[in-house]
Coordinates of C-alpha atoms in Angstrom, one line a residue:
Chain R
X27 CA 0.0 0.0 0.0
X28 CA 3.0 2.4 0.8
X29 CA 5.2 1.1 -2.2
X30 CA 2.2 1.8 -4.3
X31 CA 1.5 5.8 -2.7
X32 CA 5.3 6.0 -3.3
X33 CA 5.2 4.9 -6.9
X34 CA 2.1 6.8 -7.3
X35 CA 3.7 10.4 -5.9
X36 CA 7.2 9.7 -7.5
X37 CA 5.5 9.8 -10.9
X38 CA 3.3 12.4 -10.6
X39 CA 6.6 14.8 -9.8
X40 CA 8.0 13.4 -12.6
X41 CA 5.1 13.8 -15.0
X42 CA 4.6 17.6 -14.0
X43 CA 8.3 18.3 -14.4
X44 CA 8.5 16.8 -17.6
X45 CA 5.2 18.7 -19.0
X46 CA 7.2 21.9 -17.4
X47 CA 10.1 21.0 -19.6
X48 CA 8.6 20.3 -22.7
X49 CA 6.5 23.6 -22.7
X50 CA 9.5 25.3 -21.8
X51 CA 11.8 23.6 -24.4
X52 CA 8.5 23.9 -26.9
X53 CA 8.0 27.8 -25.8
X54 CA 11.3 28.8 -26.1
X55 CA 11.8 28.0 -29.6
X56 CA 8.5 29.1 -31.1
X57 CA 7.9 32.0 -33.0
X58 CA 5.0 35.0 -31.9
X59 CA 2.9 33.2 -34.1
X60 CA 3.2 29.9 -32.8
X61 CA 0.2 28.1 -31.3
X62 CA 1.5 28.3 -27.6
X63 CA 2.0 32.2 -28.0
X64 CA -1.6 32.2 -29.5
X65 CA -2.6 30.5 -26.2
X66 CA -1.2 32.9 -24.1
X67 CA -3.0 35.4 -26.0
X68 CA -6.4 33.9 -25.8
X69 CA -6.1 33.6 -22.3
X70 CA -5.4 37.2 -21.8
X71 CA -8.1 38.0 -24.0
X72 CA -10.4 35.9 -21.5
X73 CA -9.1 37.1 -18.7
X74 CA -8.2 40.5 -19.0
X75 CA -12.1 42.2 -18.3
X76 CA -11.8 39.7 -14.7
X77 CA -8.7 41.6 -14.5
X78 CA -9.8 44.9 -15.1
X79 CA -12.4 44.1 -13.0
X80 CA -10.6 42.9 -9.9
X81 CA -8.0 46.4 -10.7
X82 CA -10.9 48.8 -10.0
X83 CA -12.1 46.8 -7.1
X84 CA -8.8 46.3 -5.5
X85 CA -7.8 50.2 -6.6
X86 CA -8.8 51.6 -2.7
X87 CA -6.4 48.5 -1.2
X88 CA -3.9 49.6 -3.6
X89 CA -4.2 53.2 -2.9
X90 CA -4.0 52.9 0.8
X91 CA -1.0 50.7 0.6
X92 CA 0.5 52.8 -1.8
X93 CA 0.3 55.8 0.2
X94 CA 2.0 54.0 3.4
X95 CA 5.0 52.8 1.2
X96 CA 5.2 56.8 -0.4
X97 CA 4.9 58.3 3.1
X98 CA 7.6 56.2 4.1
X99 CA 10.0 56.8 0.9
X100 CA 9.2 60.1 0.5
X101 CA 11.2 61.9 3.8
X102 CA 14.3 60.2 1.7
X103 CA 13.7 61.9 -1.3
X104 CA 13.3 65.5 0.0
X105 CA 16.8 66.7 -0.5
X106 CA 17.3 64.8 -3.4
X107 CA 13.8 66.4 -5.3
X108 CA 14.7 70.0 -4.0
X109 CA 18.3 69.5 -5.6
X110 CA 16.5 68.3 -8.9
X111 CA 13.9 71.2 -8.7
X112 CA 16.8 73.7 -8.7
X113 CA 18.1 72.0 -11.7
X114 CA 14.9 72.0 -13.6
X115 CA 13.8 75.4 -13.2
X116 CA 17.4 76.2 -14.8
X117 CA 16.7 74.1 -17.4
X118 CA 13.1 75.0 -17.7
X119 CA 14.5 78.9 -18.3
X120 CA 16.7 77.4 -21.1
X121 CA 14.0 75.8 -22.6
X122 CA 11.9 78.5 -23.0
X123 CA 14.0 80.5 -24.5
X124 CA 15.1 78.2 -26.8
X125 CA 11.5 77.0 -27.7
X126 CA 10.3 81.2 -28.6
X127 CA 13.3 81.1 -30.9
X128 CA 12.6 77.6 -32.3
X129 CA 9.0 78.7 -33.5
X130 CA 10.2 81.9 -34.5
X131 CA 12.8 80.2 -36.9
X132 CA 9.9 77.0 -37.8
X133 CA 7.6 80.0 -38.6
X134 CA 10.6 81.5 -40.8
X135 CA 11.2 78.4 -42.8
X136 CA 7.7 77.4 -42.8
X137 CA 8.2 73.8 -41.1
X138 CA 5.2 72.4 -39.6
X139 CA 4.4 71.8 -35.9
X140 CA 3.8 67.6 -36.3
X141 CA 6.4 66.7 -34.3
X142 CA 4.2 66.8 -31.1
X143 CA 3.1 63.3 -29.3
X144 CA 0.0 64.2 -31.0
X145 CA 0.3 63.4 -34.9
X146 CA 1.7 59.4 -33.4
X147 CA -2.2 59.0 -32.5
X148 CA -1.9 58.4 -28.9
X149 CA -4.3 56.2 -27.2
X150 CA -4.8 56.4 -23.2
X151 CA -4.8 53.4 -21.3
X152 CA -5.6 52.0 -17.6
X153 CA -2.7 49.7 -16.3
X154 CA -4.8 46.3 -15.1
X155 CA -1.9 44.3 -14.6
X156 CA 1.6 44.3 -13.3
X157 CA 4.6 41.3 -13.3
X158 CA 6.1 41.3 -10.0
X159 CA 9.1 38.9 -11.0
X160 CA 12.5 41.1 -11.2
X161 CA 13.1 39.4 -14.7
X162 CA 10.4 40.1 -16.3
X163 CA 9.2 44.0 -16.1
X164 CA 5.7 43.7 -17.8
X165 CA 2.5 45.7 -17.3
X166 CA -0.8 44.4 -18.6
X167 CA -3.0 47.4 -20.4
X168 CA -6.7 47.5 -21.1
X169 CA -6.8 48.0 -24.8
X170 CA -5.9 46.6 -27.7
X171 CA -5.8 45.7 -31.3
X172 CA -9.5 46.9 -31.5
X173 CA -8.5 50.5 -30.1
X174 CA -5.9 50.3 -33.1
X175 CA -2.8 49.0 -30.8
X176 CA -0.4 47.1 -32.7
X177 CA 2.8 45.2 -31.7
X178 CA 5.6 46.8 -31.0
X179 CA 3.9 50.3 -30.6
X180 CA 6.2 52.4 -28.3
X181 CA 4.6 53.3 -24.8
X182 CA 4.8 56.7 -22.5
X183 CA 3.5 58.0 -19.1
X184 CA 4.6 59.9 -16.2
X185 CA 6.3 62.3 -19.2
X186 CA 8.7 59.7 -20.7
X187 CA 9.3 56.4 -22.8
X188 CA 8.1 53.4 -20.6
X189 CA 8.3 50.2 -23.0
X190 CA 6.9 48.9 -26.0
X191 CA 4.2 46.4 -26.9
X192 CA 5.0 43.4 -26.8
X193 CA 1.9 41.2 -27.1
X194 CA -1.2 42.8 -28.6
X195 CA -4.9 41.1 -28.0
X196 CA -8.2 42.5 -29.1
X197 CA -9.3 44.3 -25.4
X198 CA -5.9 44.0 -23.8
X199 CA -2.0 44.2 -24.6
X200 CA 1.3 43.8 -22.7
X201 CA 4.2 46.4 -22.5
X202 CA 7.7 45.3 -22.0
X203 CA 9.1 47.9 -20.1
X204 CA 12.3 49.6 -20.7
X205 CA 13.9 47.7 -18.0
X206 CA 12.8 44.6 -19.6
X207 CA 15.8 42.3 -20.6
X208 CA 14.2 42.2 -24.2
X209 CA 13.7 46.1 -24.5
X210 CA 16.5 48.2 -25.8
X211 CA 16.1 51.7 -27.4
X212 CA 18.6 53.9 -29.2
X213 CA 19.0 57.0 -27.0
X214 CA 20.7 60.2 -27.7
X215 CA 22.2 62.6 -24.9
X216 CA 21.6 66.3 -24.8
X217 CA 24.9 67.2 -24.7
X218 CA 26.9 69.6 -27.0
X219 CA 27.5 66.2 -29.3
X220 CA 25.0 64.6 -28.7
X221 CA 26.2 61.6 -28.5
X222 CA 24.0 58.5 -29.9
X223 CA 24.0 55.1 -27.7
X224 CA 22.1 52.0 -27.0
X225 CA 19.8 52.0 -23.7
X226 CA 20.0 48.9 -22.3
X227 CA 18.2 47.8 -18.7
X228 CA 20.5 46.8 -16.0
X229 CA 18.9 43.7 -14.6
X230 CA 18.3 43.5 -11.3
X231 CA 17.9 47.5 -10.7
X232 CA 15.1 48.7 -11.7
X233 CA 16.1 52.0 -11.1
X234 CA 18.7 52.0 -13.1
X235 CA 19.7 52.0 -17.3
X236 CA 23.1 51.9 -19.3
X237 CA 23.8 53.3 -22.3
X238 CA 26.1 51.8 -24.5
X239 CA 28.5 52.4 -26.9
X240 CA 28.8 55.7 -26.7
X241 CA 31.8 57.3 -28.3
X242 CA 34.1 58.0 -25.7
X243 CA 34.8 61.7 -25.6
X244 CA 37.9 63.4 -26.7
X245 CA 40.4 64.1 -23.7
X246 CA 40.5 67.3 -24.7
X247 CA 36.6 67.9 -24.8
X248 CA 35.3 66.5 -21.9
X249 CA 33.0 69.4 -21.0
X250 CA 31.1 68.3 -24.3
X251 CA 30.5 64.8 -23.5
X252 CA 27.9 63.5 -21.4
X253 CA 27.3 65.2 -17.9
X254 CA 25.4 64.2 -14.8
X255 CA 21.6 65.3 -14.5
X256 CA 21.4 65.5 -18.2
X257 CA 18.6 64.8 -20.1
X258 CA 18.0 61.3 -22.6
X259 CA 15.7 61.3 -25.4
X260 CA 14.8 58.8 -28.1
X261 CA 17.1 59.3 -30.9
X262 CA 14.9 57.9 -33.5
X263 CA 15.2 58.2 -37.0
X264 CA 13.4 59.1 -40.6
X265 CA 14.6 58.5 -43.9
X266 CA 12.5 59.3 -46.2
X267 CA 8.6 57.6 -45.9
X268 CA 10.5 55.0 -43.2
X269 CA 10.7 56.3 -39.2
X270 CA 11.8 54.6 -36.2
X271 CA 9.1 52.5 -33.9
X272 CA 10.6 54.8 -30.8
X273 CA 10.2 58.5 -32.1
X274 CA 12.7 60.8 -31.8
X275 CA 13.2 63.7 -28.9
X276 CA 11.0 61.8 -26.1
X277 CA 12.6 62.0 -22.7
X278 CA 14.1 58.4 -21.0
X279 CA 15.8 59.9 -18.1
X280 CA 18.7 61.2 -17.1
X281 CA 22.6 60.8 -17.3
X282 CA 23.3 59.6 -13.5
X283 CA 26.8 59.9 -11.6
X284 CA 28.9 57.8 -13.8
X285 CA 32.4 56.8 -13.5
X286 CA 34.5 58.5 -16.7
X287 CA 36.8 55.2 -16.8
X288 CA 33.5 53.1 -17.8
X289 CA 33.0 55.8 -20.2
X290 CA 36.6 56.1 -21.9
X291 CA 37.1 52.2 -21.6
X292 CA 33.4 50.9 -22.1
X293 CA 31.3 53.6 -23.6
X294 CA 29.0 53.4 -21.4
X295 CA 27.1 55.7 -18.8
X296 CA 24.1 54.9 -16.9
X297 CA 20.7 56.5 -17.1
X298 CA 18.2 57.2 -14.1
X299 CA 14.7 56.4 -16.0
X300 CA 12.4 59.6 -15.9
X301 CA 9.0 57.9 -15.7
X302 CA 8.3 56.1 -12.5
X303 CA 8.1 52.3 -14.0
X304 CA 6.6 51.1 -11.0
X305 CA 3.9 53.0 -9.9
X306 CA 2.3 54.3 -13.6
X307 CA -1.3 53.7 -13.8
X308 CA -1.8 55.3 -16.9
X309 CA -0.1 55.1 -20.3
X310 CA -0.3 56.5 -23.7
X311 CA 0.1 54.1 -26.9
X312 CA 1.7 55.9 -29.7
X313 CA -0.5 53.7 -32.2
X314 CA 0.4 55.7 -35.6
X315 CA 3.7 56.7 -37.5
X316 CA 3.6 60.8 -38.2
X317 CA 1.4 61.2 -41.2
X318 CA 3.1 60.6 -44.7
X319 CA 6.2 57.7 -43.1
X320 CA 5.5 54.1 -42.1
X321 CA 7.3 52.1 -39.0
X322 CA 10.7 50.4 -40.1
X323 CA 9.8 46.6 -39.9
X324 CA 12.4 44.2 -38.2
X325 CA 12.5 40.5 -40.3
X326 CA 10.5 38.0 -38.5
X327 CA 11.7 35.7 -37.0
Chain E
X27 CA -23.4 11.3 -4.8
X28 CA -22.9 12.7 -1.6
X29 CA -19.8 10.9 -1.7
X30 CA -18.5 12.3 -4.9
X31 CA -19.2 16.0 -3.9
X32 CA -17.4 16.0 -1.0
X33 CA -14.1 14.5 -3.3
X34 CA -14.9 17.2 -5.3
X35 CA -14.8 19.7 -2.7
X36 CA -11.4 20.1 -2.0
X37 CA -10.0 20.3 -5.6
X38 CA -12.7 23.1 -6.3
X39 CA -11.6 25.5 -3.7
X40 CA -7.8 24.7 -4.8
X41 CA -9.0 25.9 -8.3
X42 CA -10.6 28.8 -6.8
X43 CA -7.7 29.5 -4.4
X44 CA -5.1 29.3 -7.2
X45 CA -7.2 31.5 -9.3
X46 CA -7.9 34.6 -6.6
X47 CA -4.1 34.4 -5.9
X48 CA -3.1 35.1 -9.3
X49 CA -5.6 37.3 -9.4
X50 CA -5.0 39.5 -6.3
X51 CA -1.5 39.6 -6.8
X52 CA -0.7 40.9 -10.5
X53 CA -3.8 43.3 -10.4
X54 CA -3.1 44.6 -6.4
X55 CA 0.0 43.5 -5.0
X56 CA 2.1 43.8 -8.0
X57 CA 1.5 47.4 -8.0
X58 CA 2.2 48.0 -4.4
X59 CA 5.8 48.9 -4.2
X60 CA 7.6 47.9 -0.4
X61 CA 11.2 48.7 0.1
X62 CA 11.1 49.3 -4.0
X63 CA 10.2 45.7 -4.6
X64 CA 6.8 44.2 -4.3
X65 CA 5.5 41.2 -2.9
X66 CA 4.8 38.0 -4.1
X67 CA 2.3 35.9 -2.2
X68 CA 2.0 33.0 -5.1
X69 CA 4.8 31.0 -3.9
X70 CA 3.5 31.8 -0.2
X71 CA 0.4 30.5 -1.0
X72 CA 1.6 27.0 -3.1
X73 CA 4.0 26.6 -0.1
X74 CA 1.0 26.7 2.5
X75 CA -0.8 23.8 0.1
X76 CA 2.0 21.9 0.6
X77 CA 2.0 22.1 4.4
X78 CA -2.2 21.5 4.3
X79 CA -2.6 19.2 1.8
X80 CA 0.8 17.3 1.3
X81 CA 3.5 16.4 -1.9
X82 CA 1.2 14.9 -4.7
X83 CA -1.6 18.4 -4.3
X84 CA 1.3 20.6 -3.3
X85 CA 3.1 19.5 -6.3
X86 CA 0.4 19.8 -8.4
X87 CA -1.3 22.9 -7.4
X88 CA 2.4 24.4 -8.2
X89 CA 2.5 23.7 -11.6
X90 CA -1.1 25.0 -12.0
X91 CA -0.4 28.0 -10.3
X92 CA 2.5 28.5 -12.0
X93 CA 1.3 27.9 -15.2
X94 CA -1.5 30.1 -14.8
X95 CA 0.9 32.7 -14.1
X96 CA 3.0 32.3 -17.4
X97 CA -0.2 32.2 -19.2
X98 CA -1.9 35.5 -17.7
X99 CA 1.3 37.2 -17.5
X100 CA 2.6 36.3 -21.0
X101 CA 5.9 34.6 -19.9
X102 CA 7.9 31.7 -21.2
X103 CA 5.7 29.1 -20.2
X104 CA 7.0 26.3 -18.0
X105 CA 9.4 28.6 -16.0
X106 CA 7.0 29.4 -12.9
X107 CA 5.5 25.9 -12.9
X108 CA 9.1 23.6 -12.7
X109 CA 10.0 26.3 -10.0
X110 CA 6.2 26.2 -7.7
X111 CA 6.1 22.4 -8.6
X112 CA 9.5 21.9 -6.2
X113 CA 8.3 24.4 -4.2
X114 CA 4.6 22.6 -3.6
X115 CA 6.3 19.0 -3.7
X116 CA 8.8 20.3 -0.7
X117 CA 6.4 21.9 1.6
X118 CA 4.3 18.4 1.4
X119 CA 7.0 16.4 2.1
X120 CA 8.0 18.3 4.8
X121 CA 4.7 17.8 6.1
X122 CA 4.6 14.5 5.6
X123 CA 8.0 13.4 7.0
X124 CA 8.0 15.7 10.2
X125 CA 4.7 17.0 10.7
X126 CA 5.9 20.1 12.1
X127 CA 3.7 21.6 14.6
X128 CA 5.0 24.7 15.6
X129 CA 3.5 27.8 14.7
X130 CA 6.4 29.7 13.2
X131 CA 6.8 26.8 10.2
X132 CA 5.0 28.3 7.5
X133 CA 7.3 31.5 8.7
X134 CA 10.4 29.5 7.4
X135 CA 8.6 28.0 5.0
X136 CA 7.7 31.4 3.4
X137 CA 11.2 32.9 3.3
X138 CA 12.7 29.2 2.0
X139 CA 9.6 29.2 -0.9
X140 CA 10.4 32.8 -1.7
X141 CA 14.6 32.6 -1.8
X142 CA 14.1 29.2 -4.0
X143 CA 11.7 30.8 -6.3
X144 CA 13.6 34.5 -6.6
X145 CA 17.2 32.6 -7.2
X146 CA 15.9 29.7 -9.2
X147 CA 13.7 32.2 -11.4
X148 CA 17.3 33.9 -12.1
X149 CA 19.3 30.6 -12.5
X150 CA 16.7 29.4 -15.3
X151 CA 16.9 33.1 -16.8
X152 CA 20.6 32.8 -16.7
X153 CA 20.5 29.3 -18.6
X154 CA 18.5 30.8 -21.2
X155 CA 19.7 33.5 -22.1
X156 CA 19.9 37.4 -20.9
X157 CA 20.5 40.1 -23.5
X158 CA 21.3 42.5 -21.1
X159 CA 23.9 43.2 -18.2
X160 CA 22.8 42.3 -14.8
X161 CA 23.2 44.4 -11.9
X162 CA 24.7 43.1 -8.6
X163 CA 22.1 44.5 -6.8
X164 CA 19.6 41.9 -8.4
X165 CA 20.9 39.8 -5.4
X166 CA 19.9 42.7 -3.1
X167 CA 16.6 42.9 -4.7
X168 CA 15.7 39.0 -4.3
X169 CA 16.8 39.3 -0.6
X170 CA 14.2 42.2 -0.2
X171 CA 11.6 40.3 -1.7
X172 CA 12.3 37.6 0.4
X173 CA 12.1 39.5 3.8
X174 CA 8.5 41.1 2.9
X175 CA 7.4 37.6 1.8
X176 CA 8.8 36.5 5.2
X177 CA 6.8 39.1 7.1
X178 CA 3.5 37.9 4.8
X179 CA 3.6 33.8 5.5
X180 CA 1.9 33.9 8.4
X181 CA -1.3 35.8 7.4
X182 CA -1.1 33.9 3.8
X183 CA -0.8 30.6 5.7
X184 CA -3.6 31.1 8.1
X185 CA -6.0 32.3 5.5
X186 CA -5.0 29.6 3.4
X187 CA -5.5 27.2 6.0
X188 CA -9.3 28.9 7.0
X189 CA -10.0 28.6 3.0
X190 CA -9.3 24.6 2.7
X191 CA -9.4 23.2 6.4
X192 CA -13.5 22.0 6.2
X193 CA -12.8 20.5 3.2
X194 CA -9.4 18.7 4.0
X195 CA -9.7 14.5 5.1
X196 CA -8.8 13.6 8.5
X197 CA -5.3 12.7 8.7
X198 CA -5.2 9.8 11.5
X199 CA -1.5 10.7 12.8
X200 CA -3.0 14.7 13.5
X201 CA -6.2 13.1 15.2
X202 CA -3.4 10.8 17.0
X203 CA -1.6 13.9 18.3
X204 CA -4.8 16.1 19.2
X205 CA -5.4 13.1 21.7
X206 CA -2.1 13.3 23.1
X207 CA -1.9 17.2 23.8
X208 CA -5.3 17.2 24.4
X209 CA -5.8 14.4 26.7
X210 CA -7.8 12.0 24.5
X211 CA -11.0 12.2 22.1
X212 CA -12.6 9.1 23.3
X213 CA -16.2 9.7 23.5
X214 CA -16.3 7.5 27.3
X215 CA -13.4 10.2 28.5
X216 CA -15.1 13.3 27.1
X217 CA -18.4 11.9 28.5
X218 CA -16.5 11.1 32.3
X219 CA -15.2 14.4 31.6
X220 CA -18.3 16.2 31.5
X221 CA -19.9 14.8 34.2
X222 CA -16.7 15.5 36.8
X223 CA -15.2 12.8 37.0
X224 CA -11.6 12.3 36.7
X225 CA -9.1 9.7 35.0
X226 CA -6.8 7.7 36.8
X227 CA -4.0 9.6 35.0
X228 CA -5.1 13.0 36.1
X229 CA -5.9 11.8 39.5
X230 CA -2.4 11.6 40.6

């Protein structure tokens, strides 16, 4: 009777690891398109309005505890926010400026003013879902391909890039976030030369980006290379009727206290993200190229 | 019939369980941010149906759990279920083996559950593959997690424990043990009991 409740557990463990394995071995190698991927998607199709359900119940809990963990963070980020305020309003006053004179040059030259978040057709959307593993830094939004969301549609909130989608259903879609393993953008700094890099996450801090290969400064120029508390857009691109999925010119975050060696030996300089990753609740899907260019397409696969 | 609803009891509220928990935690507790990490209560809560219900269920409710998990949250699928499966299988065996009794278990339990699935969920990402550099403090991270998981076991446990209790069988070596520490369920004691009178052991 024991032999047999042995027998009976010892294969059960090894039946449900197998299964594990082979969905893992099966998943891993699929394409988006694959039937497994197409699972996952039906199930967040299902699920999603239980979801979005249980979001705006559960969004007083949330709230509550929320507030507890901000009270408590928030006496250590006094100093640091006044310092950044400082810095701001001198940037602000730069900005200014230099915005009057932009439109007073666009007006000269007759450009027009379609640069703004507006002409990507932004669609607003309620966070209903959030991955709480460290690896993978997803949030689960409550529209979709029927609100005209399409894969790989960049993602902002809080005033910055926050992700991409990566997974589009017909009411609901996931967003990789930018310190997603899988995520990396092509970021420019605002420095004198401005300098081009990729942003890459750095996994395990959440708080934290790297942007790499950068062209190391010359020794002689140092004041125009890359400075703390400086701020990183989206480089971006357009050639002709082709643009970039990430737009250019929309804020990532800023250059943080970096070490010069990494810089002159690796190219690289890490990033403090600008949008608080994790505690958005609202995002904006940039579902539209500008008018007149159409998104660069990666090869499948 | 009668018979037959009450089998089907338990693995009905385990359904249930497995789906609240998913539930609760990517739409509420995900979003919660505690020391700058936030709390997982999945592997708290496959860990507690390992201590209740034993290996085979606790090994089995893992991989659901898990799997439900990859599906909703779009993952790699199989990950979360090989990790809650050894999670679930452990917590039953434990139960099984020792039968441990004292009240701060599912305390130890919690923190073992939560380093096991926080290390092993970056070993497996390691083995397959990261495209980007990983931070030291990734360690740091994990170790947070695990000490706000710590502080949620108990409460997870116990209302695990109110959920699937009524519906659990008798286990004959807990009934065994209730008579020890309490002095004995036999129906003639508890009747000798009631009407004042004492037994020869107590009498001394």
């Amino acid at each position: 009777m024991h032999d047999k409740q042995v027998r009976r557990r010892r294969a059960v463990l090894i039946l449900l690891v197998a299964v594990s394995l082979i969905l893992l071995t099966a998943y891993f190698g699929e394409t988006p398109t694959s039937p497994l991927h197409s699972v996952q998607r039906g199930v967040v199709e299902v699920l999603s309005p239980v979801e979005q359900g249980a979001s705006t119940v559960l969004a007083p809990v949330r709230s509550a505890a929320a507030w507890v963990s901000d009270t408590l963070h928030a006496k250590s980020q006094v100093k640091q926010l006044q310092a950044r305020v400082q810095q701001l309003t001198f940037q602000l006053g730069q900005a200014k400026g230099a915005e009057l004179q932009n439109h007073q040059l666009s007006h000269l030259v007759h450009l027009d003013n379609s640069s703004g978040i507006q002409a990507y057709r932004p669609v607003t959307a309620q966070v209903i879902a959030r991955d709480p593993t460290l690896w993978y830094q997803t949030v689960e939004v409550d529209k979709g391909s029927d609100d005209g969301v399409r894969l790989h549609d960049p993602v902002i909130a809080d005033k910055g890039l926050v992700g991409e989608v990566s997974e589009v259903s017909p009411t609901a879609s996931i967003v990789s976030l930018i310190t997603d393993h899988t995520v990396s953008v092509t970021a420019r700094v605002t420095d004198a030369s401005g300098d081009t890099g990729e942003l890459v996450p750095a996994v395990g801090n959440p708080n934290q980006l790297v942007l790499q290969y950068l062209q190391p400064p010359n020794p002689g120029q140092i004041q125009n290379g890359p400075q703390p508390g400086q701020l990183v857009v989206s480089a971006g691109f357009r050639s002709n009727s082709l643009e970039s999925y990430f737009p250019p010119n929309i804020p990532i975050g800023v250059v943080a206290q970096f070490n010069e060696d990494q810089l002159f030996n690796d190219g690289q300089i890490q990033v403090t993200p600008s949008a608080d990753l994790r505690h958005f609740t609202v995002a904006q899907i940039l579902t539209a190229p500008q008018p007149g260019t159409e998104r660069a397409q990666a090869p499948p696969g | 019939m009668t018979e037959l609803k009450d089998k089907l009891k338990l693995p009905l509220r385990l359904i249930l369980l497995a789906f609240v928990a998913v539930l609760i935690q990517e739409s509420a507790v995900s979003q919660v941010s505690i020391f700058g990490v936030s709390a997982d209560i999945t592997p708290l809560v496959v860990m507690s149906v390992g201590l209740l219900c034993g290996s085979t269920t606790g090994a089995v409710f893992g991989f659901a759990t898990g799997l439900l998990i990859d599906l909703v949250l779009v993952q790699t699928l199989g990950v979360t279920s090989l990790l809650y499966i050894v999670i679930g299988y452990w917590a039953g065996r434990l139960r099984e083996l020792r039968d441990p009794s004292h009240e701060l278990v599912p305390l130890a339990g919690g923190a073992l559950a939560s380093a096991f699935a926080g290390l092993g969920m970056a070993m497996i990402q390691f083995l397959l593959g990261v495209d980007a550099p990983v931070s030291l403090l990734l360690l740091q991270q994990i170790f947070v997690v695990v000490l706000v998981n710590t502080l949620l076991a108990l409460p997870i446990h116990a209302l695990v424990r109110r959920i699937i209790r009524p519906v659990l069988p008798e286990d004959p070596r807990r009934r065994r043990r209730r008579a020890y520490t309490t002095g004995g369920l036999s129906p003639l004691q508890q009747g000798a009991a009631r009407r004042g009178l004492t037994s020869r052991t107590s009498a001394r």
